[in-house]
């Protein structure tokens, strides 16, 4: 690659969330809004112990939206009960296609356009023992920019436990692995360690859960903190969240509706960086 192009990428990657950090992007509306909590049953990307499936039918998830900087994100997942375990297969994609290549000197027209992409194919299994859940998954990872690409393997571990009076705790270690060389360097995996707690208050008419978590991402310099709330009444779900790290604050809102055959959720996030407005639309349903 030309020197100017390398410098351009060094500036571009932190802004757009490309490169290996695509593994840390939220994949569904609930995670986008409420946050990356290892105690939310609907966010198995954060905790592989929390794969979900009906006792009689496989479960499908389809998600699509965009991240900061107009990065497209999408995911499709399949989960099925196998005896006492739940097996999961999922594919995640993120990318941006209209990046411009320019020389070092200023010019009106770009020399060409190029794309950046990241793909992760994940398969995993979770098990339940009394009130405890355990999970493990493997991810085949590939990402590329311009005419360079890198491939590798990641391992994800998760734990979840129900406590008394609606309390639950969870923990996960994500993206343990290794990538092949990208240009002359080996990309660093964004290892994430996340711990969290949740409290559920339920009655015959409603259910409300408050979440709190802390994350250490070894590619980032600072810890990240998440607070979120999910309120369910009849068929309606209302969500809100706050995430913060040094010099960055993000707030989120969203809603969902349960139509029996399938569930629809939508979430949107507002960040202090002024780089766009992430939003995701999610569909969950059981196969007949």
PDB file of C-alpha atoms in Angstrom:
ATOM      1  CA  UNK A   1       0.000   0.000   0.000  1.00  0.00           C
ATOM      2  CA  UNK A   2       1.102   3.622  -0.554  1.00  0.00           C
ATOM      3  CA  UNK A   3       2.210   5.542   2.538  1.00  0.00           C
ATOM      4  CA  UNK A   4      -0.621   8.048   2.178  1.00  0.00           C
ATOM      5  CA  UNK A   5      -3.120   5.233   2.006  1.00  0.00           C
ATOM      6  CA  UNK A   6      -1.743   3.624   5.196  1.00  0.00           C
ATOM      7  CA  UNK A   7      -2.004   6.936   7.042  1.00  0.00           C
ATOM      8  CA  UNK A   8      -5.569   7.338   5.780  1.00  0.00           C
ATOM      9  CA  UNK A   9      -6.499   3.922   7.170  1.00  0.00           C
ATOM     10  CA  UNK A  10      -4.982   4.690  10.572  1.00  0.00           C
ATOM     11  CA  UNK A  11      -7.300   7.697  10.780  1.00  0.00           C
ATOM     12  CA  UNK A  12     -10.280   5.894   9.287  1.00  0.00           C
ATOM     13  CA  UNK A  13     -10.410   2.708  11.358  1.00  0.00           C
ATOM     14  CA  UNK A  14     -11.009   4.209  14.825  1.00  0.00           C
ATOM     15  CA  UNK A  15     -13.687   6.523  13.426  1.00  0.00           C
ATOM     16  CA  UNK A  16     -15.734   3.994  11.503  1.00  0.00           C
ATOM     17  CA  UNK A  17     -15.401   0.996  13.807  1.00  0.00           C
ATOM     18  CA  UNK A  18     -13.890  -1.060  10.987  1.00  0.00           C
ATOM     19  CA  UNK A  19     -10.975  -3.440  11.351  1.00  0.00           C
ATOM     20  CA  UNK A  20     -11.164  -5.931  14.177  1.00  0.00           C
ATOM     21  CA  UNK A  21     -13.444  -3.682  16.222  1.00  0.00           C
ATOM     22  CA  UNK A  22     -16.345  -4.840  14.037  1.00  0.00           C
ATOM     23  CA  UNK A  23     -16.467  -7.802  16.449  1.00  0.00           C
ATOM     24  CA  UNK A  24     -17.522  -5.391  19.208  1.00  0.00           C
ATOM     25  CA  UNK A  25     -20.433  -3.781  17.358  1.00  0.00           C
ATOM     26  CA  UNK A  26     -23.972  -4.570  18.627  1.00  0.00           C
ATOM     27  CA  UNK A  27     -25.910  -6.953  16.418  1.00  0.00           C
ATOM     28  CA  UNK A  28     -29.523  -6.457  17.527  1.00  0.00           C
ATOM     29  CA  UNK A  29     -31.824  -3.665  18.673  1.00  0.00           C
ATOM     30  CA  UNK A  30     -31.856  -4.745  22.321  1.00  0.00           C
ATOM     31  CA  UNK A  31     -28.071  -4.736  22.624  1.00  0.00           C
ATOM     32  CA  UNK A  32     -27.857  -1.399  20.786  1.00  0.00           C
ATOM     33  CA  UNK A  33     -30.281   0.243  23.217  1.00  0.00           C
ATOM     34  CA  UNK A  34     -29.942  -1.475  26.586  1.00  0.00           C
ATOM     35  CA  UNK A  35     -26.205  -2.144  26.269  1.00  0.00           C
ATOM     36  CA  UNK A  36     -23.684  -4.977  26.184  1.00  0.00           C
ATOM     37  CA  UNK A  37     -24.850  -6.855  29.269  1.00  0.00           C
ATOM     38  CA  UNK A  38     -24.010 -10.551  29.888  1.00  0.00           C
ATOM     39  CA  UNK A  39     -27.368 -10.982  31.676  1.00  0.00           C
ATOM     40  CA  UNK A  40     -29.778 -10.140  28.810  1.00  0.00           C
ATOM     41  CA  UNK A  41     -31.294 -13.324  27.413  1.00  0.00           C
ATOM     42  CA  UNK A  42     -31.713 -11.737  23.965  1.00  0.00           C
ATOM     43  CA  UNK A  43     -28.015 -10.853  23.490  1.00  0.00           C
ATOM     44  CA  UNK A  44     -26.178 -14.137  23.006  1.00  0.00           C
ATOM     45  CA  UNK A  45     -23.336 -12.351  21.180  1.00  0.00           C
ATOM     46  CA  UNK A  46     -22.335 -10.879  24.537  1.00  0.00           C
ATOM     47  CA  UNK A  47     -22.725 -14.157  26.425  1.00  0.00           C
ATOM     48  CA  UNK A  48     -22.739 -17.543  24.625  1.00  0.00           C
ATOM     49  CA  UNK A  49     -24.304 -19.083  27.747  1.00  0.00           C
ATOM     50  CA  UNK A  50     -27.577 -17.355  26.793  1.00  0.00           C
ATOM     51  CA  UNK A  51     -28.475 -19.011  23.495  1.00  0.00           C
ATOM     52  CA  UNK A  52     -32.262 -19.424  23.298  1.00  0.00           C
ATOM     53  CA  UNK A  53     -34.523 -21.881  21.478  1.00  0.00           C
ATOM     54  CA  UNK A  54     -38.009 -23.293  21.858  1.00  0.00           C
ATOM     55  CA  UNK A  55     -38.295 -26.817  23.221  1.00  0.00           C
ATOM     56  CA  UNK A  56     -40.098 -27.856  20.023  1.00  0.00           C
ATOM     57  CA  UNK A  57     -38.996 -25.424  17.283  1.00  0.00           C
ATOM     58  CA  UNK A  58     -35.720 -23.869  16.109  1.00  0.00           C
ATOM     59  CA  UNK A  59     -35.328 -20.119  16.601  1.00  0.00           C
ATOM     60  CA  UNK A  60     -34.271 -17.594  13.938  1.00  0.00           C
ATOM     61  CA  UNK A  61     -32.971 -14.055  14.382  1.00  0.00           C
ATOM     62  CA  UNK A  62     -32.524 -11.488  11.604  1.00  0.00           C
ATOM     63  CA  UNK A  63     -30.977  -8.074  12.306  1.00  0.00           C
ATOM     64  CA  UNK A  64     -29.998  -5.148  10.111  1.00  0.00           C
ATOM     65  CA  UNK A  65     -28.988  -1.520  10.537  1.00  0.00           C
ATOM     66  CA  UNK A  66     -26.097   0.907  10.589  1.00  0.00           C
ATOM     67  CA  UNK A  67     -23.380   2.021  12.982  1.00  0.00           C
ATOM     68  CA  UNK A  68     -21.565   5.330  13.383  1.00  0.00           C
ATOM     69  CA  UNK A  69     -20.059   6.593  10.124  1.00  0.00           C
ATOM     70  CA  UNK A  70     -22.696   4.814   7.973  1.00  0.00           C
ATOM     71  CA  UNK A  71     -21.141   1.399   8.574  1.00  0.00           C
ATOM     72  CA  UNK A  72     -23.693  -1.265   7.554  1.00  0.00           C
ATOM     73  CA  UNK A  73     -24.243  -4.076  10.066  1.00  0.00           C
ATOM     74  CA  UNK A  74     -26.332  -7.225   9.669  1.00  0.00           C
ATOM     75  CA  UNK A  75     -26.681 -10.610  11.344  1.00  0.00           C
ATOM     76  CA  UNK A  76     -28.636 -13.823  10.960  1.00  0.00           C
ATOM     77  CA  UNK A  77     -28.754 -16.540  13.606  1.00  0.00           C
ATOM     78  CA  UNK A  78     -30.210 -20.017  14.078  1.00  0.00           C
ATOM     79  CA  UNK A  79     -30.601 -21.818  17.425  1.00  0.00           C
ATOM     80  CA  UNK A  80     -31.908 -25.317  18.123  1.00  0.00           C
ATOM     81  CA  UNK A  81     -32.397 -27.474  21.207  1.00  0.00           C
ATOM     82  CA  UNK A  82     -30.280 -30.650  21.114  1.00  0.00           C
ATOM     83  CA  UNK A  83     -31.166 -32.847  24.083  1.00  0.00           C
ATOM     84  CA  UNK A  84     -30.067 -30.768  27.105  1.00  0.00           C
ATOM     85  CA  UNK A  85     -28.026 -28.250  25.126  1.00  0.00           C
ATOM     86  CA  UNK A  86     -28.742 -25.392  22.727  1.00  0.00           C
ATOM     87  CA  UNK A  87     -26.706 -25.224  19.515  1.00  0.00           C
ATOM     88  CA  UNK A  88     -26.289 -21.921  17.711  1.00  0.00           C
ATOM     89  CA  UNK A  89     -25.042 -20.842  14.292  1.00  0.00           C
ATOM     90  CA  UNK A  90     -24.741 -17.192  13.310  1.00  0.00           C
ATOM     91  CA  UNK A  91     -23.213 -14.955  10.648  1.00  0.00           C
ATOM     92  CA  UNK A  92     -22.334 -11.309  11.281  1.00  0.00           C
ATOM     93  CA  UNK A  93     -21.304  -8.729   8.677  1.00  0.00           C
ATOM     94  CA  UNK A  94     -20.223  -5.116   8.832  1.00  0.00           C
ATOM     95  CA  UNK A  95     -18.920  -2.971   5.985  1.00  0.00           C
ATOM     96  CA  UNK A  96     -18.749   0.303   4.169  1.00  0.00           C
ATOM     97  CA  UNK A  97     -18.520   0.518   0.386  1.00  0.00           C
ATOM     98  CA  UNK A  98     -17.988   4.145  -0.674  1.00  0.00           C
ATOM     99  CA  UNK A  99     -14.583   5.013   0.780  1.00  0.00           C
ATOM    100  CA  UNK A 100     -12.424   7.190  -1.476  1.00  0.00           C
ATOM    101  CA  UNK A 101      -8.741   6.802  -2.328  1.00  0.00           C
ATOM    102  CA  UNK A 102      -6.838  10.061  -2.839  1.00  0.00           C
ATOM    103  CA  UNK A 103      -3.216  11.102  -3.236  1.00  0.00           C
ATOM    104  CA  UNK A 104      -1.287  13.079  -0.636  1.00  0.00           C
ATOM    105  CA  UNK A 105      -1.876  16.365  -2.487  1.00  0.00           C
ATOM    106  CA  UNK A 106      -5.382  17.952  -2.462  1.00  0.00           C
ATOM    107  CA  UNK A 107      -7.589  17.119  -5.458  1.00  0.00           C
ATOM    108  CA  UNK A 108     -11.247  17.500  -6.430  1.00  0.00           C
ATOM    109  CA  UNK A 109     -11.905  13.955  -7.627  1.00  0.00           C
ATOM    110  CA  UNK A 110     -10.967  10.706  -5.938  1.00  0.00           C
ATOM    111  CA  UNK A 111      -8.710   8.264  -7.761  1.00  0.00           C
ATOM    112  CA  UNK A 112     -11.074   5.396  -6.999  1.00  0.00           C
ATOM    113  CA  UNK A 113     -13.486   3.988  -4.448  1.00  0.00           C
ATOM    114  CA  UNK A 114     -12.954   0.929  -2.272  1.00  0.00           C
ATOM    115  CA  UNK A 115     -14.706  -1.004   0.477  1.00  0.00           C
ATOM    116  CA  UNK A 116     -14.027  -2.280   3.977  1.00  0.00           C
ATOM    117  CA  UNK A 117     -15.739  -5.369   5.387  1.00  0.00           C
ATOM    118  CA  UNK A 118     -15.753  -7.727   8.349  1.00  0.00           C
ATOM    119  CA  UNK A 119     -17.400 -11.168   8.530  1.00  0.00           C
ATOM    120  CA  UNK A 120     -17.674 -13.545  11.488  1.00  0.00           C
ATOM    121  CA  UNK A 121     -19.266 -17.014  11.345  1.00  0.00           C
ATOM    122  CA  UNK A 122     -20.002 -18.257  14.854  1.00  0.00           C
ATOM    123  CA  UNK A 123     -21.052 -21.666  16.132  1.00  0.00           C
ATOM    124  CA  UNK A 124     -21.508 -22.483  19.792  1.00  0.00           C
ATOM    125  CA  UNK A 125     -23.313 -24.445  22.461  1.00  0.00           C
ATOM    126  CA  UNK A 126     -24.816 -23.609  25.846  1.00  0.00           C
ATOM    127  CA  UNK A 127     -25.828 -25.802  28.767  1.00  0.00           C
ATOM    128  CA  UNK A 128     -27.992 -25.265  31.860  1.00  0.00           C
ATOM    129  CA  UNK A 129     -27.386 -26.803  35.285  1.00  0.00           C
ATOM    130  CA  UNK A 130     -29.994 -25.813  37.875  1.00  0.00           C
ATOM    131  CA  UNK A 131     -29.812 -21.983  37.873  1.00  0.00           C
ATOM    132  CA  UNK A 132     -26.447 -21.748  36.129  1.00  0.00           C
ATOM    133  CA  UNK A 133     -25.727 -21.503  32.412  1.00  0.00           C
ATOM    134  CA  UNK A 134     -22.438 -22.074  30.596  1.00  0.00           C
ATOM    135  CA  UNK A 135     -21.539 -21.410  26.983  1.00  0.00           C
ATOM    136  CA  UNK A 136     -18.707 -21.552  24.491  1.00  0.00           C
ATOM    137  CA  UNK A 137     -18.483 -20.573  20.834  1.00  0.00           C
ATOM    138  CA  UNK A 138     -15.940 -20.447  18.032  1.00  0.00           C
ATOM    139  CA  UNK A 139     -15.787 -17.724  15.388  1.00  0.00           C
ATOM    140  CA  UNK A 140     -14.226 -17.842  11.937  1.00  0.00           C
ATOM    141  CA  UNK A 141     -13.252 -14.246  11.224  1.00  0.00           C
ATOM    142  CA  UNK A 142     -12.328 -12.381   8.055  1.00  0.00           C
ATOM    143  CA  UNK A 143     -11.932  -8.689   7.338  1.00  0.00           C
ATOM    144  CA  UNK A 144     -10.496  -6.729   4.472  1.00  0.00           C
ATOM    145  CA  UNK A 145      -9.777  -3.212   3.260  1.00  0.00           C
ATOM    146  CA  UNK A 146      -8.937  -2.306  -0.334  1.00  0.00           C
ATOM    147  CA  UNK A 147      -6.767  -5.197  -1.606  1.00  0.00           C
ATOM    148  CA  UNK A 148      -5.621  -6.500   1.802  1.00  0.00           C
ATOM    149  CA  UNK A 149      -7.355  -9.070   4.010  1.00  0.00           C
ATOM    150  CA  UNK A 150      -6.820 -11.025   7.218  1.00  0.00           C
ATOM    151  CA  UNK A 151      -8.395 -14.243   8.556  1.00  0.00           C
ATOM    152  CA  UNK A 152      -8.426 -15.895  11.952  1.00  0.00           C
ATOM    153  CA  UNK A 153     -10.205 -17.768  14.730  1.00  0.00           C
ATOM    154  CA  UNK A 154     -11.786 -16.504  17.951  1.00  0.00           C
ATOM    155  CA  UNK A 155     -13.082 -18.216  21.100  1.00  0.00           C
ATOM    156  CA  UNK A 156     -15.868 -16.854  23.326  1.00  0.00           C
ATOM    157  CA  UNK A 157     -16.749 -18.023  26.857  1.00  0.00           C
ATOM    158  CA  UNK A 158     -19.815 -17.169  28.952  1.00  0.00           C
ATOM    159  CA  UNK A 159     -21.407 -17.735  32.355  1.00  0.00           C
ATOM    160  CA  UNK A 160     -24.799 -16.787  33.808  1.00  0.00           C
ATOM    161  CA  UNK A 161     -26.514 -17.471  37.139  1.00  0.00           C
ATOM    162  CA  UNK A 162     -29.979 -16.746  38.515  1.00  0.00           C
ATOM    163  CA  UNK A 163     -29.915 -15.550  42.092  1.00  0.00           C
ATOM    164  CA  UNK A 164     -32.745 -14.975  44.535  1.00  0.00           C
ATOM    165  CA  UNK A 165     -35.438 -12.290  44.226  1.00  0.00           C
ATOM    166  CA  UNK A 166     -34.966 -11.512  40.534  1.00  0.00           C
ATOM    167  CA  UNK A 167     -31.219 -10.939  40.679  1.00  0.00           C
ATOM    168  CA  UNK A 168     -28.881 -12.407  38.064  1.00  0.00           C
ATOM    169  CA  UNK A 169     -25.165 -12.148  37.372  1.00  0.00           C
ATOM    170  CA  UNK A 170     -23.169 -12.869  34.241  1.00  0.00           C
ATOM    171  CA  UNK A 171     -19.658 -12.723  32.840  1.00  0.00           C
ATOM    172  CA  UNK A 172     -18.037 -13.331  29.479  1.00  0.00           C
ATOM    173  CA  UNK A 173     -14.639 -13.297  27.794  1.00  0.00           C
ATOM    174  CA  UNK A 174     -14.886 -12.650  24.063  1.00  0.00           C
ATOM    175  CA  UNK A 175     -12.591 -12.655  21.025  1.00  0.00           C
ATOM    176  CA  UNK A 176      -9.730 -14.748  22.348  1.00  0.00           C
ATOM    177  CA  UNK A 177      -7.791 -15.695  19.243  1.00  0.00           C
ATOM    178  CA  UNK A 178      -5.327 -14.902  16.517  1.00  0.00           C
ATOM    179  CA  UNK A 179      -5.422 -13.371  13.025  1.00  0.00           C
ATOM    180  CA  UNK A 180      -3.182 -13.764   9.991  1.00  0.00           C
ATOM    181  CA  UNK A 181      -1.024 -10.872   8.813  1.00  0.00           C
ATOM    182  CA  UNK A 182      -2.695  -7.782   7.353  1.00  0.00           C
ATOM    183  CA  UNK A 183      -0.217  -6.062   5.057  1.00  0.00           C
ATOM    184  CA  UNK A 184       2.972  -6.360   7.171  1.00  0.00           C
ATOM    185  CA  UNK A 185       1.281  -6.492  10.607  1.00  0.00           C
ATOM    186  CA  UNK A 186      -0.850  -8.975  12.523  1.00  0.00           C
ATOM    187  CA  UNK A 187      -4.187  -7.415  13.634  1.00  0.00           C
ATOM    188  CA  UNK A 188      -4.860  -7.409  17.363  1.00  0.00           C
ATOM    189  CA  UNK A 189      -8.008  -9.172  18.535  1.00  0.00           C
ATOM    190  CA  UNK A 190     -10.348  -6.893  20.543  1.00  0.00           C
ATOM    191  CA  UNK A 191     -10.510  -9.114  23.632  1.00  0.00           C
ATOM    192  CA  UNK A 192     -13.492  -8.111  25.770  1.00  0.00           C
ATOM    193  CA  UNK A 193     -14.086  -8.957  29.433  1.00  0.00           C
ATOM    194  CA  UNK A 194     -17.613  -8.048  30.541  1.00  0.00           C
ATOM    195  CA  UNK A 195     -19.290  -8.543  33.931  1.00  0.00           C
ATOM    196  CA  UNK A 196     -22.786  -7.476  34.895  1.00  0.00           C
ATOM    197  CA  UNK A 197     -25.766  -7.740  37.193  1.00  0.00           C
ATOM    198  CA  UNK A 198     -29.497  -7.366  36.634  1.00  0.00           C
ATOM    199  CA  UNK A 199     -32.608  -7.003  38.763  1.00  0.00           C
ATOM    200  CA  UNK A 200     -36.086  -8.017  37.595  1.00  0.00           C
ATOM    201  CA  UNK A 201     -39.355  -6.834  39.123  1.00  0.00           C
ATOM    202  CA  UNK A 202     -42.458  -8.595  37.805  1.00  0.00           C
ATOM    203  CA  UNK A 203     -46.211  -8.686  38.360  1.00  0.00           C
ATOM    204  CA  UNK A 204     -49.139 -10.181  36.492  1.00  0.00           C
ATOM    205  CA  UNK A 205     -49.338  -7.109  34.226  1.00  0.00           C
ATOM    206  CA  UNK A 206     -45.729  -6.064  33.636  1.00  0.00           C
ATOM    207  CA  UNK A 207     -42.050  -6.960  33.929  1.00  0.00           C
ATOM    208  CA  UNK A 208     -39.210  -4.489  34.406  1.00  0.00           C
ATOM    209  CA  UNK A 209     -35.481  -5.295  34.418  1.00  0.00           C
ATOM    210  CA  UNK A 210     -32.604  -2.976  35.262  1.00  0.00           C
ATOM    211  CA  UNK A 211     -29.100  -3.833  33.984  1.00  0.00           C
ATOM    212  CA  UNK A 212     -25.620  -2.661  34.902  1.00  0.00           C
ATOM    213  CA  UNK A 213     -22.292  -3.829  33.424  1.00  0.00           C
ATOM    214  CA  UNK A 214     -18.644  -2.912  33.020  1.00  0.00           C
ATOM    215  CA  UNK A 215     -16.413  -3.809  30.076  1.00  0.00           C
ATOM    216  CA  UNK A 216     -12.686  -3.882  29.466  1.00  0.00           C
ATOM    217  CA  UNK A 217     -11.774  -3.981  25.787  1.00  0.00           C
ATOM    218  CA  UNK A 218      -8.045  -4.538  25.364  1.00  0.00           C
ATOM    219  CA  UNK A 219      -7.939  -2.506  22.149  1.00  0.00           C
ATOM    220  CA  UNK A 220      -9.440   0.504  23.963  1.00  0.00           C
ATOM    221  CA  UNK A 221      -7.626   2.511  26.627  1.00  0.00           C
ATOM    222  CA  UNK A 222     -10.527   2.917  29.078  1.00  0.00           C
ATOM    223  CA  UNK A 223     -13.266   0.905  30.736  1.00  0.00           C
ATOM    224  CA  UNK A 224     -16.795   1.234  29.394  1.00  0.00           C
ATOM    225  CA  UNK A 225     -19.888   1.303  31.613  1.00  0.00           C
ATOM    226  CA  UNK A 226     -23.449   0.359  30.668  1.00  0.00           C
ATOM    227  CA  UNK A 227     -26.803   1.059  32.318  1.00  0.00           C
ATOM    228  CA  UNK A 228     -30.030  -0.125  30.746  1.00  0.00           C
ATOM    229  CA  UNK A 229     -33.693  -0.771  31.411  1.00  0.00           C
ATOM    230  CA  UNK A 230     -36.255  -2.990  29.695  1.00  0.00           C
ATOM    231  CA  UNK A 231     -39.967  -2.646  30.465  1.00  0.00           C
ATOM    232  CA  UNK A 232     -42.495  -5.209  29.179  1.00  0.00           C
ATOM    233  CA  UNK A 233     -46.232  -4.641  29.337  1.00  0.00           C
ATOM    234  CA  UNK A 234     -48.651  -6.939  27.533  1.00  0.00           C
ATOM    235  CA  UNK A 235     -47.202  -7.159  23.970  1.00  0.00           C
ATOM    236  CA  UNK A 236     -45.175  -3.952  24.179  1.00  0.00           C
ATOM    237  CA  UNK A 237     -41.493  -3.552  25.098  1.00  0.00           C
ATOM    238  CA  UNK A 238     -39.903  -0.169  25.917  1.00  0.00           C
ATOM    239  CA  UNK A 239     -36.119   0.114  26.251  1.00  0.00           C
ATOM    240  CA  UNK A 240     -33.596   2.726  27.294  1.00  0.00           C
ATOM    241  CA  UNK A 241     -29.880   2.795  27.919  1.00  0.00           C
ATOM    242  CA  UNK A 242     -26.761   4.801  28.712  1.00  0.00           C
ATOM    243  CA  UNK A 243     -23.142   3.896  27.986  1.00  0.00           C
ATOM    244  CA  UNK A 244     -20.089   5.910  28.891  1.00  0.00           C
ATOM    245  CA  UNK A 245     -16.320   5.826  28.725  1.00  0.00           C
ATOM    246  CA  UNK A 246     -13.723   8.606  28.913  1.00  0.00           C
ATOM    247  CA  UNK A 247     -14.930  11.628  26.882  1.00  0.00           C
ATOM    248  CA  UNK A 248     -17.746   9.608  25.231  1.00  0.00           C
ATOM    249  CA  UNK A 249     -21.392   9.404  26.331  1.00  0.00           C
ATOM    250  CA  UNK A 250     -24.104   7.575  24.385  1.00  0.00           C
ATOM    251  CA  UNK A 251     -27.840   7.350  25.077  1.00  0.00           C
ATOM    252  CA  UNK A 252     -30.317   4.979  23.431  1.00  0.00           C
ATOM    253  CA  UNK A 253     -34.034   4.376  23.164  1.00  0.00           C
ATOM    254  CA  UNK A 254     -36.105   1.682  21.501  1.00  0.00           C
ATOM    255  CA  UNK A 255     -39.278  -0.358  21.503  1.00  0.00           C
ATOM    256  CA  UNK A 256     -40.528  -3.798  20.537  1.00  0.00           C
ATOM    257  CA  UNK A 257     -43.774  -5.635  19.935  1.00  0.00           C
ATOM    258  CA  UNK A 258     -44.669  -9.298  20.348  1.00  0.00           C
ATOM    259  CA  UNK A 259     -46.950 -10.602  17.582  1.00  0.00           C
ATOM    260  CA  UNK A 260     -46.888 -14.236  18.765  1.00  0.00           C
ATOM    261  CA  UNK A 261     -45.552 -15.620  15.483  1.00  0.00           C
ATOM    262  CA  UNK A 262     -42.585 -13.251  15.617  1.00  0.00           C
ATOM    263  CA  UNK A 263     -41.183 -10.329  17.623  1.00  0.00           C
ATOM    264  CA  UNK A 264     -40.013  -7.002  16.198  1.00  0.00           C
ATOM    265  CA  UNK A 265     -37.639  -4.581  17.939  1.00  0.00           C
ATOM    266  CA  UNK A 266     -36.176  -1.241  16.890  1.00  0.00           C
ATOM    267  CA  UNK A 267     -33.426   0.760  18.570  1.00  0.00           C
ATOM    268  CA  UNK A 268     -31.555   3.994  17.987  1.00  0.00           C
ATOM    269  CA  UNK A 269     -28.461   5.436  19.687  1.00  0.00           C
ATOM    270  CA  UNK A 270     -27.284   9.024  20.075  1.00  0.00           C
ATOM    271  CA  UNK A 271     -23.583   9.677  20.654  1.00  0.00           C
ATOM    272  CA  UNK A 272     -21.536  12.659  21.740  1.00  0.00           C
ATOM    273  CA  UNK A 273     -19.079  12.137  18.833  1.00  0.00           C
ATOM    274  CA  UNK A 274     -21.510  13.534  16.214  1.00  0.00           C
ATOM    275  CA  UNK A 275     -20.578  10.763  13.749  1.00  0.00           C
ATOM    276  CA  UNK A 276     -24.073   9.576  12.890  1.00  0.00           C
ATOM    277  CA  UNK A 277     -27.046   7.856  14.491  1.00  0.00           C
ATOM    278  CA  UNK A 278     -26.780   4.061  14.814  1.00  0.00           C
ATOM    279  CA  UNK A 279     -30.032   2.144  14.466  1.00  0.00           C
ATOM    280  CA  UNK A 280     -31.015  -1.525  14.177  1.00  0.00           C
ATOM    281  CA  UNK A 281     -34.227  -3.364  13.297  1.00  0.00           C
ATOM    282  CA  UNK A 282     -34.550  -6.924  14.653  1.00  0.00           C
ATOM    283  CA  UNK A 283     -36.857  -9.872  13.920  1.00  0.00           C
ATOM    284  CA  UNK A 284     -37.087 -13.005  16.068  1.00  0.00           C
ATOM    285  CA  UNK A 285     -39.316 -15.974  15.284  1.00  0.00           C
ATOM    286  CA  UNK A 286     -39.636 -19.748  15.670  1.00  0.00           C
ATOM    287  CA  UNK A 287     -39.572 -21.966  12.603  1.00  0.00           C
ATOM    288  CA  UNK A 288     -42.699 -24.078  12.132  1.00  0.00           C
TER     289      UNK A 288
END
